[in-house]
Tab-separated table of C-alpha atoms and ligand atoms in Angstrom:
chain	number	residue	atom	x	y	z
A	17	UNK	CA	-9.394	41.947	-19.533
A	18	UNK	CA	-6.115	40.542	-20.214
A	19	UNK	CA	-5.288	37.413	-18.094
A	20	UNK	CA	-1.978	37.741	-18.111
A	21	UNK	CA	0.984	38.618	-20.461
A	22	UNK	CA	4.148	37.643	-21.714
A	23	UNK	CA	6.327	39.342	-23.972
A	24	UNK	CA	7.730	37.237	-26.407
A	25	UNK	CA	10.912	36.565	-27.684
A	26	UNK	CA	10.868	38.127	-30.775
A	27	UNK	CA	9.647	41.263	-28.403
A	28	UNK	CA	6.008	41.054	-28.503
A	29	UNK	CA	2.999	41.031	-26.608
A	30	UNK	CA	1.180	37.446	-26.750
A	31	UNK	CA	-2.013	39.024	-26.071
A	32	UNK	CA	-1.299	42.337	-27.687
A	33	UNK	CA	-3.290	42.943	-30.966
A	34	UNK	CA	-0.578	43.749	-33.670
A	35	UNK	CA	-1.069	46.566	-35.895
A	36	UNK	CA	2.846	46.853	-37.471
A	37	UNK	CA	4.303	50.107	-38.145
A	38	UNK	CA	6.660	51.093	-40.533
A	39	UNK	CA	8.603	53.775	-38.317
A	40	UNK	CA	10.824	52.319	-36.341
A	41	UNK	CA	14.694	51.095	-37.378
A	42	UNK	CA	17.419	48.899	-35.048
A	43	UNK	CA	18.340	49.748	-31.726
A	44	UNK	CA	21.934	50.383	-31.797
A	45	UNK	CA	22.669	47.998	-28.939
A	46	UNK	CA	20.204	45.203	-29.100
A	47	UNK	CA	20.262	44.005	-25.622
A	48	UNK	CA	20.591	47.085	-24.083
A	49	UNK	CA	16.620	47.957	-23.061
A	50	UNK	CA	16.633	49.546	-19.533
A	51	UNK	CA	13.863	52.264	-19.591
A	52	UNK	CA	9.926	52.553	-19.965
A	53	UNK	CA	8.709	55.748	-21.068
A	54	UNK	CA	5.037	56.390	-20.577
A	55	UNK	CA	3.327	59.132	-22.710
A	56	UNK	CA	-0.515	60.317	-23.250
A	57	UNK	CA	-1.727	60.763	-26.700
A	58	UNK	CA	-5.424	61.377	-28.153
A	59	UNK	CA	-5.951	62.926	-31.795
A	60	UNK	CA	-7.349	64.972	-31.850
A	61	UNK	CA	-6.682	65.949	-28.208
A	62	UNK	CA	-9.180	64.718	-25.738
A	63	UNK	CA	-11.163	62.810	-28.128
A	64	UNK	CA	-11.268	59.497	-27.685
A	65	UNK	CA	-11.794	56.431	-29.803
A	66	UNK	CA	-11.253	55.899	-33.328
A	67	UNK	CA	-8.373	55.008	-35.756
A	68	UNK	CA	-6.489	58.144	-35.347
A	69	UNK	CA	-3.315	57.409	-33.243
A	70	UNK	CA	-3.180	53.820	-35.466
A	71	UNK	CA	-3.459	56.158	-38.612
A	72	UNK	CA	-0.805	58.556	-37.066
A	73	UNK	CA	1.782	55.360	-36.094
A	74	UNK	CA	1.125	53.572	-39.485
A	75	UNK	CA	1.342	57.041	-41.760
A	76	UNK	CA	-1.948	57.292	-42.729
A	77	UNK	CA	-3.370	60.646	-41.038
A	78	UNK	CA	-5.172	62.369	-43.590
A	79	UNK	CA	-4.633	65.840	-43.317
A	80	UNK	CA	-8.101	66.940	-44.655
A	81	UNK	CA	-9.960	65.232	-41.911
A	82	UNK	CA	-9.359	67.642	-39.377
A	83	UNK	CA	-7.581	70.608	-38.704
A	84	UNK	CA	-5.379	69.492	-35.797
A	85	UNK	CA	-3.834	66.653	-38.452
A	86	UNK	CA	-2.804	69.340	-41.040
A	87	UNK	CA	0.311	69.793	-38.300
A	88	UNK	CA	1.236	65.859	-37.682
A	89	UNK	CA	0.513	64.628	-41.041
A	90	UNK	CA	4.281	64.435	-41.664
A	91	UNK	CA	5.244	63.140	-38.497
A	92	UNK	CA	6.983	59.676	-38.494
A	93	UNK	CA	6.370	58.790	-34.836
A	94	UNK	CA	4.681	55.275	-33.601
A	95	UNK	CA	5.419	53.550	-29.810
A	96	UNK	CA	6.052	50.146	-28.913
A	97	UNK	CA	2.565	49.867	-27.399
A	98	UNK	CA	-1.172	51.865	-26.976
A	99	UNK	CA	-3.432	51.341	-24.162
A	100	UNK	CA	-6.649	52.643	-25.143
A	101	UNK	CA	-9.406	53.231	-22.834
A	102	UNK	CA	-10.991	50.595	-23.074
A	103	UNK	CA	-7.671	48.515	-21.865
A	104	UNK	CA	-7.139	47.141	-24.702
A	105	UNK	CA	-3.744	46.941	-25.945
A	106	UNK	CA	-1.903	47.006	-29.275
A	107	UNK	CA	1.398	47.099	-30.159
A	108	UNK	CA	3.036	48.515	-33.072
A	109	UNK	CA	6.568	47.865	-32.853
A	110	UNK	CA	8.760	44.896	-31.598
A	111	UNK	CA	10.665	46.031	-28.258
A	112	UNK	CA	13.656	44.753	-29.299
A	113	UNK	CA	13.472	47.364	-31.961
A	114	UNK	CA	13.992	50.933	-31.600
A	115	UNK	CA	10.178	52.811	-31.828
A	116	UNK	CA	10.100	56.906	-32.301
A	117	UNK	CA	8.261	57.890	-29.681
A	118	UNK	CA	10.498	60.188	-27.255
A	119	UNK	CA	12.333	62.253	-29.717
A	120	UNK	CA	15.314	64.953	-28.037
A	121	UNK	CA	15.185	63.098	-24.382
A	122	UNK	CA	18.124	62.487	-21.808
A	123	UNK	CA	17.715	60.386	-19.029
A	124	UNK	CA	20.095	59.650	-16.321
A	125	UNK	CA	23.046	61.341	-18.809
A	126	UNK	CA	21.696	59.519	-21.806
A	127	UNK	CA	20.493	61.062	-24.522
A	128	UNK	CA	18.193	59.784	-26.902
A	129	UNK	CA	15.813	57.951	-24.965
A	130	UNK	CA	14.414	55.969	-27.883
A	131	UNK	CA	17.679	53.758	-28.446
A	132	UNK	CA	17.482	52.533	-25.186
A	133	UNK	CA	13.912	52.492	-23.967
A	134	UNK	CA	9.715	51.124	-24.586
A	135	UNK	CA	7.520	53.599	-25.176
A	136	UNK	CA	3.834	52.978	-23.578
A	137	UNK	CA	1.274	55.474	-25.154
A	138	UNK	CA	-1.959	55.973	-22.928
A	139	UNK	CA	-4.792	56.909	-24.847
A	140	UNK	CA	-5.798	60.434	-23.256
A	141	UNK	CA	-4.917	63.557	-22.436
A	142	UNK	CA	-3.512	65.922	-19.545
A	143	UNK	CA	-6.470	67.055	-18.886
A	144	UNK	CA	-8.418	63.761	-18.224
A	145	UNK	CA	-8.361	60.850	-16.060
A	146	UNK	CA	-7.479	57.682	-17.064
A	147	UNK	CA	-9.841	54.877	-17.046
A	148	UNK	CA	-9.461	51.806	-14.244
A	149	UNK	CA	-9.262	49.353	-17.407
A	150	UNK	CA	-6.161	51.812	-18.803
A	151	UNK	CA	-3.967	50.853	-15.058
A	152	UNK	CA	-4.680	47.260	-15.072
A	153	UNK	CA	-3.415	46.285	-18.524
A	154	UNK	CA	-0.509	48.686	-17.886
A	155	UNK	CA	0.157	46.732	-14.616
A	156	UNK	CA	0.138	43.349	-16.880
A	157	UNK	CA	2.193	44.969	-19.531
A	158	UNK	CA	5.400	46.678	-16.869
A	159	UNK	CA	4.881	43.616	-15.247
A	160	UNK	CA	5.610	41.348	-18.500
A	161	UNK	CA	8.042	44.020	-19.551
A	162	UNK	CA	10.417	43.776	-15.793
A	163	UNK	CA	10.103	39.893	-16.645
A	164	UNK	CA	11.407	39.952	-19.930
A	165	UNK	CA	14.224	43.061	-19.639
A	166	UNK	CA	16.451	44.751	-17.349
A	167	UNK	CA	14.551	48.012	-16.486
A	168	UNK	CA	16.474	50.208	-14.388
A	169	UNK	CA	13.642	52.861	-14.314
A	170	UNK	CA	9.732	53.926	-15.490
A	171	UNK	CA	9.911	58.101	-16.253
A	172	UNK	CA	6.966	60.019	-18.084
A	173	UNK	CA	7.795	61.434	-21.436
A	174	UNK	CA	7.969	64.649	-19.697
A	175	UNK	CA	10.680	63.579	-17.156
A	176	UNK	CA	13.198	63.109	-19.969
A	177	UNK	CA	12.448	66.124	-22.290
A	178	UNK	CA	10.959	68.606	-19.435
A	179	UNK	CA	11.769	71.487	-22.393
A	180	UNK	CA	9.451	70.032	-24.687
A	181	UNK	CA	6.821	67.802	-23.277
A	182	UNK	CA	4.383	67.893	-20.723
A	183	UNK	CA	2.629	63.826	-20.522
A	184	UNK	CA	1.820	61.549	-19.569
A	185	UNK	CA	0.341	64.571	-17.377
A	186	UNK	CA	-0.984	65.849	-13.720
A	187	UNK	CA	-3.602	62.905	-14.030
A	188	UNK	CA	-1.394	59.985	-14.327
A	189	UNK	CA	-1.558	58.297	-11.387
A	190	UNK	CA	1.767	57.480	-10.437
A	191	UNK	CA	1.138	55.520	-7.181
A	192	UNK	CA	-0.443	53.030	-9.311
A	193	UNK	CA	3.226	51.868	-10.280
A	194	UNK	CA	5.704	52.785	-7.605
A	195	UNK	CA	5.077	49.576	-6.244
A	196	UNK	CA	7.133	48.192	-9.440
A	197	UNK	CA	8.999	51.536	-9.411
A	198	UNK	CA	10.753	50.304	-5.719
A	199	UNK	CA	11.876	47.601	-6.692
A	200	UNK	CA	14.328	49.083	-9.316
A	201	UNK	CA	17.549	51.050	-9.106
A	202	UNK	CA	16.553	54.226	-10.304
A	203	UNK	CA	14.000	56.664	-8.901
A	204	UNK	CA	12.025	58.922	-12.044
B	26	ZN	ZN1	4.883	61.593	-25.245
């Protein structure tokens, strides 16, 4: 379990394991980071473990090795970090730099949520649970991440592009993080 965390000042997670990947480009205003964005992901959906969301984020899905990855194999998407159910966390992008990860998205009047925001992908599913382990690095990581930048607000990918996406899902468990949520100026 991580101890605790601190992000960096080159935007990364001390305790994070690094995996770097290639799609992500400059935020067009450096220092202006004021949203978290948390999604669900699993690949294929609902099953858990493996390389597959790395291999997704750092462009090597192999189409051939299932079905499901004939449709994403072109994607360019990654996140600035993955819990995975075991609570252990990686990171794949710097958050001072702009990750893909929310596509079309408007929040509070803003469109395109990825210049402005970190994306958090949960390893799972909106049809599952997630794990105790999953909540208390997330805890650690929002709290590192309110320390570091001004976060105005914490949405779900689904808050900012309700058209088009449905996580992080009926099982995220929002209470876990409306203690943090309180404390800034805008309500998801
Ligand atoms: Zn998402």
């Amino acid at each position: 379990m991580l101890t605790s965390l601190l992000i960096n000042d080159l935007g990364f997670a001390d305790q994070a394991k690094i995996i770097l990947s290639p799609n992500f480009d400059n935020r067009p205003n450096k220092s202006n980071i004021n949203l978290i964005v948390i999604h669900n992901i699993s690949l294929p959906p609902r099953t858990y473990g493996g390389n597959s969301i790395i291999d997704l984020f750092t462009n090597k899905i192999n189409p051939d090795d299932h079905e499901y990855f004939k449709s994403i194999s072109n994607l360019k998407v990654s996140s600035h970090f993955l819990i995975r159910r075991d609570g252990s966390l990686i990171q794949f992008v710097s958050c001072l730099d702009r990750a893909w990860h929310a596509g079309e998205s408007t929040w509070n009047q803003f469109n395109h949520c990825n210049d402005f925001s970190i994306g958090i992908e949960l390893e799972g599913s909106d049809y599952d649970i997630f794990e105790p382990e999953q909540y208390k690095c997330l805890e650690k990581l929002i709290q590192s991440i309110l320390k570091k930048y001004p976060i105005e607000c914490i949405v779900g990918h689904s808050d900012i592009a309700p058209s088009r996406k449905t996580d992080p899902g009926p099982y995220f468990d929002w209470t876990r993080i409306e203690s943090y949520a309180e404390k800034l100026p805008y309500k998801r």
